[in-house]
Short mmCIF file of C-alpha atoms and ligand atoms in Angstrom, two decimals:
data_model
loop_
_atom_site.label_atom_id
_atom_site.label_comp_id
_atom_site.label_asym_id
_atom_site.label_seq_id
_atom_site.Cartn_x
_atom_site.Cartn_y
_atom_site.Cartn_z
CA UNK A 1 -4.09 38.88 41.78
CA UNK A 2 -5.47 36.12 44.50
CA UNK A 3 -2.83 34.17 46.38
CA UNK A 4 -2.71 30.43 44.97
CA UNK A 5 -1.33 28.03 47.19
CA UNK A 6 -0.53 25.12 44.37
CA UNK A 7 -0.04 22.96 47.51
CA UNK A 8 -3.43 22.50 48.89
CA UNK A 9 -4.71 21.74 45.31
CA UNK A 10 -2.17 18.82 44.12
CA UNK A 11 -1.43 17.46 47.91
CA UNK A 12 -3.91 14.87 47.32
CA UNK A 13 -3.22 14.13 43.86
CA UNK A 14 -1.31 10.55 43.01
CA UNK A 15 1.89 11.13 41.34
CA UNK A 16 2.88 7.24 40.77
CA UNK A 17 1.58 5.22 37.54
CA UNK A 18 -1.33 3.40 38.18
CA UNK A 19 -0.98 -0.35 36.82
CA UNK A 20 -3.58 -3.24 38.23
CA UNK A 21 -5.13 -1.21 41.03
CA UNK A 22 -1.63 0.05 42.35
CA UNK A 23 0.36 3.18 42.50
CA UNK A 24 4.07 2.33 41.72
CA UNK A 25 7.37 4.54 40.44
CA UNK A 26 8.11 3.80 36.97
CA UNK A 27 10.58 0.56 36.19
CA UNK A 28 13.57 3.04 35.83
CA UNK A 29 12.34 5.66 38.27
CA UNK A 30 11.98 8.74 35.55
CA UNK A 31 9.96 11.45 36.07
CA UNK A 32 7.85 14.42 34.38
CA UNK A 33 7.81 18.07 36.10
CA UNK A 34 4.20 19.45 36.02
CA UNK A 35 4.17 23.08 35.85
CA UNK A 36 1.69 25.90 36.31
CA UNK A 37 1.66 27.64 32.71
CA UNK A 38 0.89 30.82 34.54
CA UNK A 39 4.13 31.19 36.51
CA UNK A 40 6.43 28.76 34.93
CA UNK A 41 6.82 26.93 38.71
CA UNK A 42 7.12 23.28 39.33
CA UNK A 43 3.57 22.21 41.01
CA UNK A 44 4.60 18.38 40.86
CA UNK A 45 6.93 15.70 39.92
CA UNK A 46 4.97 12.56 38.33
CA UNK A 47 6.18 9.23 37.37
CA UNK A 48 7.14 8.53 33.59
CA UNK A 49 6.10 4.90 32.16
CA UNK A 50 8.94 2.97 30.70
CA UNK A 51 8.30 1.05 27.80
CA UNK A 52 8.34 -2.33 30.45
CA UNK A 53 5.58 -0.37 32.54
CA UNK A 54 3.53 0.09 29.19
CA UNK A 55 3.42 -3.80 28.76
CA UNK A 56 2.81 -4.35 32.30
CA UNK A 57 -0.11 -2.04 31.94
CA UNK A 58 -1.21 -4.24 28.99
CA UNK A 59 -0.90 -7.23 31.30
CA UNK A 60 -2.93 -5.71 33.85
CA UNK A 61 -5.57 -4.76 31.34
CA UNK A 62 -5.64 -8.17 29.43
CA UNK A 63 -6.19 -10.12 32.84
CA UNK A 64 -9.18 -7.83 34.45
CA UNK A 65 -10.55 -7.96 30.69
CA UNK A 66 -12.74 -11.29 31.02
CA UNK A 67 -14.06 -10.54 34.37
CA UNK A 68 -14.75 -6.93 33.62
CA UNK A 69 -16.57 -8.10 30.17
CA UNK A 70 -18.48 -10.44 31.93
CA UNK A 71 -19.49 -8.05 34.60
CA UNK A 72 -23.33 -7.55 34.33
CA UNK A 73 -24.09 -4.25 32.36
CA UNK A 74 -26.24 -3.25 35.21
CA UNK A 75 -23.08 -3.31 37.39
CA UNK A 76 -20.96 -1.47 34.75
CA UNK A 77 -23.69 0.96 34.78
CA UNK A 78 -23.95 1.42 38.56
CA UNK A 79 -20.13 2.23 38.68
CA UNK A 80 -20.14 4.57 35.78
CA UNK A 81 -22.94 6.23 37.71
CA UNK A 82 -21.01 6.49 41.08
CA UNK A 83 -18.18 7.71 39.26
CA UNK A 84 -20.70 10.54 37.63
CA UNK A 85 -21.62 11.41 41.53
CA UNK A 86 -18.38 11.34 42.64
CA UNK A 87 -16.86 14.00 39.83
CA UNK A 88 -19.96 16.21 40.55
CA UNK A 89 -19.21 16.34 44.16
CA UNK A 90 -15.41 16.95 43.64
CA UNK A 91 -15.98 19.44 40.58
CA UNK A 92 -14.34 22.28 42.74
CA UNK A 93 -10.90 20.47 43.47
CA UNK A 94 -10.73 18.97 40.15
CA UNK A 95 -11.39 22.42 38.33
CA UNK A 96 -8.76 23.95 40.20
CA UNK A 97 -6.18 21.22 39.34
CA UNK A 98 -7.28 21.51 35.78
CA UNK A 99 -6.74 25.17 35.97
CA UNK A 100 -3.53 24.66 37.89
CA UNK A 101 -2.00 22.15 35.54
CA UNK A 102 -3.55 23.60 32.01
CA UNK A 103 -3.70 27.25 32.80
CA UNK A 104 -7.37 27.63 31.51
CA UNK A 105 -10.06 29.84 33.47
CA UNK A 106 -11.89 28.87 36.36
CA UNK A 107 -15.15 29.02 34.64
CA UNK A 108 -13.85 27.06 31.78
CA UNK A 109 -12.42 24.53 34.07
CA UNK A 110 -15.39 23.94 36.01
CA UNK A 111 -17.31 23.80 32.64
CA UNK A 112 -14.79 21.12 31.56
CA UNK A 113 -15.33 18.76 34.76
CA UNK A 114 -19.27 19.15 34.18
CA UNK A 115 -19.05 18.12 30.46
CA UNK A 116 -16.51 14.97 31.64
CA UNK A 117 -18.72 14.37 34.17
CA UNK A 118 -21.76 13.75 31.73
CA UNK A 119 -19.61 11.14 29.76
CA UNK A 120 -19.62 8.47 32.70
CA UNK A 121 -23.75 9.89 33.11
CA UNK A 122 -24.42 9.15 29.51
CA UNK A 123 -22.40 5.51 29.18
CA UNK A 124 -23.98 4.80 32.35
CA UNK A 125 -27.40 4.71 30.67
CA UNK A 126 -25.91 3.40 27.48
CA UNK A 127 -24.12 0.37 29.11
CA UNK A 128 -27.68 -1.68 29.20
CA UNK A 129 -27.95 -0.94 25.73
CA UNK A 130 -25.57 -2.81 23.95
CA UNK A 131 -28.72 -4.47 21.20
CA UNK A 132 -27.85 -6.89 18.63
CA UNK A 133 -29.88 -7.79 15.68
CA UNK A 134 -31.77 -11.08 14.25
CA UNK A 135 -33.13 -11.52 11.03
CA UNK A 136 -33.62 -14.23 8.71
CA UNK A 137 -31.41 -15.03 5.89
CA UNK A 138 -32.34 -14.05 2.39
CA UNK A 139 -32.09 -17.98 1.50
CA UNK A 140 -34.43 -18.63 4.18
CA UNK A 141 -31.82 -21.34 5.07
CA UNK A 142 -30.72 -19.99 8.63
CA UNK A 143 -31.16 -16.95 11.19
CA UNK A 144 -28.64 -14.29 11.23
CA UNK A 145 -27.54 -13.41 14.93
CA UNK A 146 -25.30 -10.45 15.60
CA UNK A 147 -24.00 -9.77 18.86
CA UNK A 148 -22.14 -6.26 20.12
CA UNK A 149 -18.85 -7.65 22.21
CA UNK A 150 -16.29 -5.46 24.07
CA UNK A 151 -13.65 -5.18 21.19
CA UNK A 152 -10.89 -5.68 24.22
CA UNK A 153 -8.02 -4.04 25.65
CA UNK A 154 -8.04 -0.63 24.39
CA UNK A 155 -4.81 2.25 24.79
CA UNK A 156 -6.13 5.62 25.18
CA UNK A 157 -4.06 8.28 24.25
CA UNK A 158 -5.06 11.71 25.48
CA UNK A 159 -3.99 15.68 24.73
CA UNK A 160 -3.44 18.22 27.24
CA UNK A 161 -6.35 20.93 26.35
CA UNK A 162 -9.21 18.64 27.94
CA UNK A 163 -7.51 16.84 30.50
CA UNK A 164 -10.21 15.58 31.93
CA UNK A 165 -13.26 15.74 29.48
CA UNK A 166 -11.19 14.01 26.67
CA UNK A 167 -10.11 11.11 29.00
CA UNK A 168 -13.40 10.85 30.34
CA UNK A 169 -15.01 10.51 26.64
CA UNK A 170 -13.19 7.30 26.03
CA UNK A 171 -13.14 5.57 29.53
CA UNK A 172 -16.77 5.91 29.63
CA UNK A 173 -17.93 4.24 26.22
CA UNK A 174 -15.12 1.42 27.16
CA UNK A 175 -16.01 0.70 30.37
CA UNK A 176 -19.75 0.66 29.32
CA UNK A 177 -19.08 -1.53 26.54
CA UNK A 178 -16.66 -3.86 28.57
CA UNK A 179 -13.52 -3.18 27.68
CA UNK A 180 -10.32 -2.55 29.52
CA UNK A 181 -7.90 0.17 29.38
CA UNK A 182 -4.62 1.99 29.61
CA UNK A 183 -4.74 5.51 29.62
CA UNK A 184 -1.66 7.58 28.00
CA UNK A 185 -2.65 11.21 29.44
CA UNK A 186 -0.44 14.34 27.98
CA UNK A 187 2.74 14.91 29.81
CA UNK A 188 1.36 18.71 30.37
CA UNK A 189 -1.85 17.36 32.30
CA UNK A 190 -1.10 14.02 33.99
CA UNK A 191 -2.55 15.02 37.28
CA UNK A 192 -5.95 15.33 36.10
CA UNK A 193 -6.01 11.93 34.62
CA UNK A 194 -4.26 10.69 37.77
CA UNK A 195 -7.20 12.11 40.00
CA UNK A 196 -9.99 10.55 37.55
CA UNK A 197 -8.32 7.26 38.43
CA UNK A 198 -8.50 7.76 42.20
CA UNK A 199 -11.94 8.66 41.79
CA UNK A 200 -12.90 5.59 39.28
CA UNK A 201 -11.20 3.49 41.92
CA UNK A 202 -13.68 5.12 44.79
CA UNK A 203 -16.66 4.28 42.36
CA UNK A 204 -16.00 0.61 42.48
CA UNK A 205 -13.87 -0.02 38.94
CA UNK A 206 -12.08 -3.00 40.03
CA UNK A 207 -8.08 -2.81 39.77
CA UNK A 208 -6.72 -3.53 36.11
CA UNK A 209 -9.91 -2.06 34.35
CA UNK A 210 -8.50 1.67 34.06
CA UNK A 211 -4.85 1.94 33.92
CA UNK A 212 -3.21 5.10 33.85
CA UNK A 213 0.43 5.75 32.54
CA UNK A 214 1.86 9.25 32.33
CA UNK A 215 4.93 8.96 30.24
CA UNK A 216 7.30 11.41 28.60
CA UNK A 217 8.39 8.82 26.21
CA UNK A 218 5.17 8.58 24.52
CA UNK A 219 6.42 7.37 20.97
CA UNK A 220 8.10 4.40 22.23
CA UNK A 221 5.71 3.17 25.12
CA UNK A 222 2.62 3.65 22.94
CA UNK A 223 4.08 2.18 19.89
CA UNK A 224 5.11 -0.89 22.30
CA UNK A 225 1.82 -1.25 23.50
CA UNK A 226 0.38 -1.28 19.90
CA UNK A 227 2.78 -3.55 18.85
CA UNK A 228 1.60 -5.98 21.73
CA UNK A 229 -0.81 -8.40 20.17
CA UNK A 230 -3.00 -8.44 23.78
CA UNK A 231 -4.04 -4.91 22.48
CA UNK A 232 -6.98 -4.46 20.43
CA UNK A 233 -8.11 -0.93 20.09
CA UNK A 234 -6.30 2.58 19.97
CA UNK A 235 -8.24 5.38 20.57
CA UNK A 236 -6.25 8.61 20.16
CA UNK A 237 -7.06 12.49 20.44
CA UNK A 238 -4.36 14.76 19.44
CA UNK A 239 -2.69 16.53 16.79
CA UNK A 240 -2.99 15.21 13.42
CA UNK A 241 0.80 14.81 12.96
CA UNK A 242 0.92 12.41 15.63
CA UNK A 243 -2.22 10.58 14.68
CA UNK A 244 -0.78 9.67 11.62
CA UNK A 245 1.94 8.11 13.13
CA UNK A 246 -0.15 5.99 15.35
CA UNK A 247 -2.40 5.18 12.34
CA UNK A 248 1.01 3.64 10.82
CA UNK A 249 1.97 1.72 14.09
CA UNK A 250 -1.81 0.26 14.26
CA UNK A 251 -1.31 -0.80 10.48
CA UNK A 252 1.29 -3.55 11.52
CA UNK A 253 -0.89 -5.18 13.88
CA UNK A 254 -4.19 -4.30 12.32
CA UNK A 255 -5.24 -2.36 15.52
CA UNK A 256 -8.66 -0.71 15.29
CA UNK A 257 -8.18 2.96 15.26
CA UNK A 258 -10.46 6.15 16.29
CA UNK A 259 -8.83 9.47 15.62
CA UNK A 260 -9.99 12.73 17.12
CA UNK A 261 -7.26 15.28 15.62
CA UNK A 262 -6.72 18.65 14.58
CA UNK A 263 -9.17 21.19 13.44
CA UNK A 264 -9.27 24.51 11.28
CA UNK A 265 -12.88 25.40 11.79
CA UNK A 266 -14.29 28.15 9.50
CA UNK A 267 -17.13 30.53 11.31
CA UNK A 268 -19.40 32.24 8.45
CA UNK A 269 -21.52 35.40 9.48
CA UNK A 270 -24.11 36.31 6.83
CA UNK A 271 -25.19 39.64 6.49
CA UNK A 272 -28.68 38.65 7.34
CA UNK A 273 -27.15 37.58 11.20
CA UNK A 274 -28.32 39.42 13.80
CA UNK A 275 -24.38 41.27 14.78
CA UNK A 276 -25.00 40.85 18.75
CA UNK A 277 -25.62 37.57 18.77
CA UNK A 278 -22.96 36.53 16.14
CA UNK A 279 -20.47 38.10 18.08
CA UNK A 280 -21.27 36.23 21.45
CA UNK A 281 -21.49 33.17 19.33
CA UNK A 282 -17.86 33.80 17.75
CA UNK A 283 -16.76 34.81 21.18
CA UNK A 284 -17.78 31.17 22.46
CA UNK A 285 -16.40 29.54 19.45
CA UNK A 286 -13.26 31.51 19.41
CA UNK A 287 -12.48 31.92 23.20
CA UNK A 288 -13.73 28.55 24.74
CA UNK A 289 -10.49 27.47 26.38
CA UNK A 290 -8.62 30.16 25.50
CA UNK A 291 -8.62 29.66 21.91
CA UNK A 292 -6.77 26.05 23.08
CA UNK A 293 -9.71 23.68 21.20
CA UNK A 294 -9.51 21.42 18.28
CA UNK A 295 -13.41 23.28 17.89
CA UNK A 296 -11.73 26.47 18.28
CA UNK A 297 -12.93 28.75 15.38
CA UNK A 298 -9.77 29.49 13.53
CA UNK A 299 -10.83 31.70 10.23
CA UNK A 300 -14.10 33.96 10.48
CA UNK A 301 -15.61 34.86 6.85
CA UNK A 302 -17.93 37.79 7.11
CA UNK A 303 -20.54 39.06 4.17
CA UNK A 304 -18.61 41.99 3.04
CA UNK A 305 -21.78 44.46 4.10
CA UNK A 306 -21.03 42.92 7.81
CA UNK A 307 -17.19 42.60 7.95
CA UNK A 308 -16.17 46.21 9.26
CA UNK A 309 -19.02 46.34 12.03
CA UNK A 310 -18.72 42.54 12.97
CA UNK A 311 -15.04 42.97 13.26
CA UNK A 312 -15.22 46.26 15.13
CA UNK A 313 -17.93 44.32 17.72
CA UNK A 314 -15.63 41.68 17.97
CA UNK A 315 -12.42 43.39 18.82
CA UNK A 316 -14.28 45.26 21.68
CA UNK A 317 -15.04 42.08 23.22
CA UNK A 318 -11.75 40.57 23.03
CA UNK A 319 -10.11 43.79 24.00
CA UNK A 320 -12.38 43.56 27.27
CA UNK A 321 -11.30 40.23 28.50
CA UNK A 322 -8.89 40.23 31.49
CA UNK A 323 -6.09 38.52 31.31
CA UNK A 324 -4.30 36.76 34.29
CA UNK A 325 -3.69 33.40 36.30
CA UNK A 326 -7.12 31.06 35.93
CA UNK A 327 -7.61 31.01 39.70
CA UNK A 328 -8.39 34.39 40.00
CA UNK A 329 -12.38 34.74 39.36
CA UNK A 330 -12.21 38.07 37.32
CA UNK A 331 -9.55 36.48 34.72
CA UNK A 332 -11.21 35.77 31.61
CA UNK A 333 -8.17 34.87 29.46
CA UNK A 334 -5.13 32.71 30.98
CA UNK A 335 -2.10 31.43 29.56
CA UNK A 336 -1.28 29.31 26.73
CA UNK A 337 0.03 25.81 27.91
CA UNK A 338 3.54 26.36 27.37
CA UNK A 339 6.42 28.68 25.43
CA UNK A 340 6.46 26.41 22.60
CA UNK A 341 2.51 27.05 22.02
CA UNK A 342 3.02 30.78 22.67
CA UNK A 343 5.70 31.12 20.28
CA UNK A 344 3.85 29.56 17.55
CA UNK A 345 1.11 31.91 18.16
CA UNK A 346 3.32 34.95 18.13
CA UNK A 347 4.93 33.68 14.81
CA UNK A 348 1.45 33.03 12.88
CA UNK A 349 0.39 36.70 13.96
CA UNK A 350 3.64 38.13 12.70
CA UNK A 351 3.71 36.45 9.70
CA UNK A 352 0.42 37.41 8.96
CA UNK A 353 0.90 41.07 9.37
CA UNK A 354 4.05 40.90 7.30
CA UNK A 355 1.62 39.50 4.40
CA UNK A 356 -0.65 42.49 5.04
CA UNK A 357 -2.85 42.03 7.74
CA UNK A 358 -4.08 44.81 10.14
CA UNK A 359 -3.88 44.12 13.76
CA UNK A 360 -7.23 45.53 15.25
CA UNK A 361 -6.32 44.57 18.77
CA UNK A 362 -3.82 42.66 20.35
CA UNK A 363 -0.91 41.42 18.52
CA UNK A 364 1.84 40.87 20.62
CA UNK A 365 3.20 38.53 23.08
CA UNK A 366 3.23 39.58 26.69
CA UNK A 367 6.38 39.60 29.19
CA UNK A 368 6.60 36.70 31.34
CA UNK A 369 6.28 34.80 33.88
CA UNK A 370 3.81 32.49 32.33
CA UNK A 371 2.75 32.07 28.99
CA UNK A 372 0.47 34.95 27.98
CA UNK A 373 -0.57 35.78 24.47
CA UNK A 374 -3.51 38.54 24.17
CA UNK A 375 -6.36 38.52 22.78
CA UNK A 376 -5.97 39.60 19.06
CA UNK A 377 -8.22 40.16 16.03
CA UNK A 378 -6.83 40.60 12.76
CA UNK A 379 -8.43 41.91 9.57
CA UNK A 380 -7.77 42.37 5.86
CA UNK A 381 -5.67 38.90 6.20
CA UNK A 382 -4.06 37.61 2.85
CA UNK A 383 -5.90 34.69 1.67
CA UNK A 384 -2.58 32.79 1.77
CA UNK A 385 -1.65 33.66 5.53
CA UNK A 386 -0.30 30.79 7.92
CA UNK A 387 -2.91 31.68 10.02
CA UNK A 388 -6.07 30.62 8.32
CA UNK A 389 -3.74 27.37 7.16
CA UNK A 390 -2.52 26.07 10.42
CA UNK A 391 -4.69 25.48 13.49
CA UNK A 392 -3.77 28.55 15.58
CA UNK A 393 -4.49 27.32 19.20
CA UNK A 394 -4.80 30.42 20.74
CA UNK A 395 -6.90 34.00 21.33
CA UNK A 396 -6.62 35.12 17.73
CA UNK A 397 -9.11 35.92 15.39
CA UNK A 398 -8.40 36.44 11.67
CA UNK A 399 -11.29 37.92 9.43
CA UNK A 400 -11.79 37.77 6.01
CA UNK A 401 -14.38 39.32 3.60
CA UNK A 402 -16.89 37.10 1.22
CA UNK A 403 -19.21 38.29 -1.12
CA UNK A 404 -21.29 35.19 -2.41
CA UNK A 405 -23.01 32.23 -0.46
CA UNK A 406 -20.66 29.86 -2.98
CA UNK A 407 -17.97 31.60 -2.33
CA UNK A 408 -18.13 31.35 1.53
CA UNK A 409 -18.73 27.29 1.24
CA UNK A 410 -15.70 27.15 -0.94
CA UNK A 411 -13.52 29.09 1.48
CA UNK A 412 -14.77 27.09 4.48
CA UNK A 413 -14.19 23.71 2.88
CA UNK A 414 -10.54 24.79 1.40
CA UNK A 415 -8.71 23.09 4.20
CA UNK A 416 -7.17 19.40 4.78
CA UNK A 417 -9.37 19.33 8.17
CA UNK A 418 -13.16 18.87 8.91
CA UNK A 419 -13.84 18.41 12.09
CA UNK A 420 -16.35 21.60 12.67
CA UNK A 421 -17.98 24.68 10.55
CA UNK A 422 -19.88 27.51 12.20
CA UNK A 423 -22.41 29.14 10.24
CA UNK A 424 -24.47 32.53 11.63
CA UNK A 425 -27.46 33.61 9.56
CA UNK A 426 -31.02 34.62 10.08
CA UNK A 427 -32.14 32.43 7.49
CA UNK A 428 -32.64 29.20 8.80
CA UNK A 429 -33.02 27.63 5.49
CA UNK A 430 -29.99 28.81 4.32
CA UNK A 431 -28.07 27.84 7.41
CA UNK A 432 -29.12 24.45 6.82
CA UNK A 433 -28.83 24.65 3.15
CA UNK A 434 -24.68 25.59 4.44
CA UNK A 435 -24.64 23.50 6.86
CA UNK A 436 -25.25 20.42 4.63
CA UNK A 437 -22.54 21.41 2.36
CA UNK A 438 -19.77 21.76 5.06
CA UNK A 439 -17.25 19.36 4.57
CA UNK A 440 -17.02 18.63 8.28
CA UNK A 441 -18.36 15.98 11.18
CA UNK A 442 -20.03 18.95 12.91
CA UNK A 443 -21.57 21.78 12.42
CA UNK A 444 -22.43 24.80 14.53
CA UNK A 445 -25.71 26.63 13.16
CA UNK A 446 -26.54 30.03 15.35
CA UNK A 447 -24.38 28.16 17.92
CA UNK A 448 -20.92 28.38 19.49
CA UNK A 449 -20.76 25.07 21.40
CA UNK A 450 -21.13 21.98 19.39
CA UNK A 451 -19.35 19.24 21.94
CA UNK A 452 -22.39 17.14 23.95
CA UNK A 453 -21.92 13.71 25.27
CA UNK A 454 -25.00 12.43 23.38
CA UNK A 455 -24.09 13.66 20.17
CA UNK A 456 -21.30 11.96 17.58
CA UNK A 457 -18.16 14.31 17.77
CA UNK A 458 -15.76 13.72 15.21
CA UNK A 459 -14.21 14.94 12.21
CA UNK A 460 -14.06 13.92 8.38
CA UNK A 461 -10.75 14.43 6.39
CA UNK A 462 -7.60 14.76 8.27
CA UNK A 463 -9.49 15.70 11.43
CA UNK A 464 -10.02 12.15 11.94
CA UNK A 465 -11.84 9.00 11.99
CA UNK A 466 -14.52 7.72 14.07
CA UNK A 467 -17.06 9.10 16.72
CA UNK A 468 -17.03 9.84 20.14
CA UNK A 469 -20.12 10.35 22.62
CA UNK A 470 -23.56 9.18 21.97
CA UNK A 471 -24.54 5.88 20.62
CA UNK A 472 -21.36 5.75 18.12
CA UNK A 473 -19.11 6.33 20.54
CA UNK A 474 -19.86 3.08 22.09
CA UNK A 475 -20.04 1.42 19.11
CA UNK A 476 -16.37 2.39 18.96
CA UNK A 477 -15.33 -0.19 21.47
CA UNK A 478 -17.28 -3.04 20.28
CA UNK A 479 -16.74 -5.53 17.37
CA UNK A 480 -19.83 -7.38 15.79
CA UNK A 481 -20.20 -11.00 16.17
CA UNK A 482 -22.32 -12.66 13.61
CA UNK A 483 -23.71 -15.93 14.36
CA UNK A 484 -25.08 -18.37 11.50
CA UNK A 485 -27.58 -20.40 13.25
CA UNK A 486 -30.02 -23.07 11.80
CA UNK A 487 -33.10 -24.07 14.42
P1 NAP B 501 -0.08 15.75 20.54
O1 NAP B 501 1.15 16.42 20.71
O2 NAP B 501 -0.49 15.06 19.48
O3 NAP B 501 -0.18 14.74 21.60
C1 NAP B 501 -1.30 14.23 22.41
C2 NAP B 501 -1.08 12.76 23.30
O4 NAP B 501 -0.24 12.10 22.21
C3 NAP B 501 -0.19 13.26 24.20
O5 NAP B 501 -0.68 12.50 25.18
C4 NAP B 501 1.02 13.13 23.77
O6 NAP B 501 1.86 12.79 24.92
C5 NAP B 501 1.10 11.76 22.90
N1 NAP B 501 2.14 11.62 21.99
C6 NAP B 501 2.87 12.40 21.28
N2 NAP B 501 3.69 12.26 20.64
C7 NAP B 501 3.27 10.56 20.40
C8 NAP B 501 3.61 9.61 19.62
N3 NAP B 501 4.55 9.73 18.76
N4 NAP B 501 3.20 8.32 20.14
C9 NAP B 501 1.99 8.26 20.87
N5 NAP B 501 1.54 9.29 21.32
C10 NAP B 501 2.25 10.82 21.49
O7 NAP B 501 -1.39 16.82 20.99
P2 NAP B 501 -1.68 17.75 22.10
O8 NAP B 501 -0.41 19.10 21.36
O9 NAP B 501 -1.55 17.11 23.09
O10 NAP B 501 -3.01 18.33 21.60
C11 NAP B 501 -3.20 19.27 21.04
C12 NAP B 501 -3.57 18.75 19.41
O11 NAP B 501 -5.03 18.03 19.85
C13 NAP B 501 -4.43 19.76 18.79
O12 NAP B 501 -4.05 19.21 17.28
C14 NAP B 501 -6.12 19.55 18.69
O13 NAP B 501 -6.99 20.04 17.72
C15 NAP B 501 -5.99 18.31 19.10
N6 NAP B 501 -7.50 18.03 19.43
C16 NAP B 501 -8.32 16.91 18.92
C17 NAP B 501 -9.63 16.88 19.64
C18 NAP B 501 -10.54 16.55 18.55
O14 NAP B 501 -11.64 15.41 19.51
N7 NAP B 501 -10.38 16.45 17.70
C19 NAP B 501 -9.91 17.27 20.89
C20 NAP B 501 -8.83 17.90 21.84
C21 NAP B 501 -7.58 18.22 20.68
P3 NAP B 501 2.97 14.05 25.68
O15 NAP B 501 2.18 14.57 25.77
O16 NAP B 501 3.65 13.01 26.17
O17 NAP B 501 3.75 14.42 23.98
MG1 MG B 502 2.36 17.91 22.59
#
């Protein structure tokens, strides 16, 4: 393993709250200990916001709101474009920071930084395209003018699995639309968010427009912000469980809510698919981010004539992945983010094995330090096994056989989640037919990655409300204003 010096990676990253353009400790001096999941060692101590700090941040965003909303779209676009350039220039430093606080591999972290930066570029291009409409009322009496105006102060809450991209996917469209924001990053990964705040300041974002508020008291701090009438929007990415709670809080003050929640993606392989490419696609859909992605393939359904061969080839590729510290360039699988996640994965696998599944590869947690779980493939999985029902969020692939297209569709849709589905087939017409019947917001058809800043990302059912990315992503941060006018 390469020698890793965490200090050289974190030394220039701010560790205080970022409110109104100023870094400051929390009002009660509380701190969060940030650690490297590959070693368990502390890498930084970051300020942990109190309720008072949350309200201060809302105040700063509210004060900065009118000027930012009145800033010419072209100017806002230029700022976002500079943010894209800076993020691209600093890709290597940011990637190393992400590896250190999240645990993912360097390749995954580099891909995340590139993806995250693209949200700044895409929304720099969208900022100047805030279109309204004009029409004649059906009665002919007047005109109907519809404008798109910034919705106002937005609270953004993000998870630890893509600490950069989940932040920029919200900050980009919010700033493009003319909103000011308070970002509450996950306690596991606050450093990346603070590094992005620094970069945005350098790109020309005025103080108060983006506030970053790490807090281990997320429940009370976010609640207080949503209760504040100055807040008009909450955009959340995280678990369905927390999303439900935020929707309930938002109901009290009728705050507009966008929710990107959990997934339980089915991955269908038809026997007419090219098996080599199906396995490659499966590896991407399963193992991007070590399985810690809301879009991760969670359940593999393979048409019976292909199931044995597919399982063997998938297991061979899984078993060949080298596990270790993400900063080691030869490593293909890092640790899980913390002990709780590792234990949850281990428990899902052992319960599934107790119900009769066979372990084709992997299947047992590895001793520490660090929170490692090996690449695992399970076959002959019982239909009621928890590994098929819950979001695994780790490097585990359960494989189940199916016999007919109708059965595959039914199995795929038998979940309360609806974020993404994957379909592999050599017959494009069949692929499109099945894709149309997937009850999910997104489908990967012979493709293991769907994420794209230009595309509407989001889910149906309990995977969420609203879309991020594309033109739709910016509309989430606007409100329509209708003016009935006679002239
Ligand atoms: P999480 O536990 O729901 O946390 C997400 C964020 O919410 C964190 O910033 C967390 O802060 C905060 N939070 C926790 N409890 C809260 C509360 N009561 N009120 C307000 N905020 C609260 O999710 P996670 O474990 O970080 O991330 C994994 C989940 O995110 C998975 O379910 C995954 O599918 C989902 N995800 C979805 C998408 C998507 O686009 N659909 C993308 C990525 C991830 P603390 O860290 O301080 O607890
Ligand atoms: Mg959490």
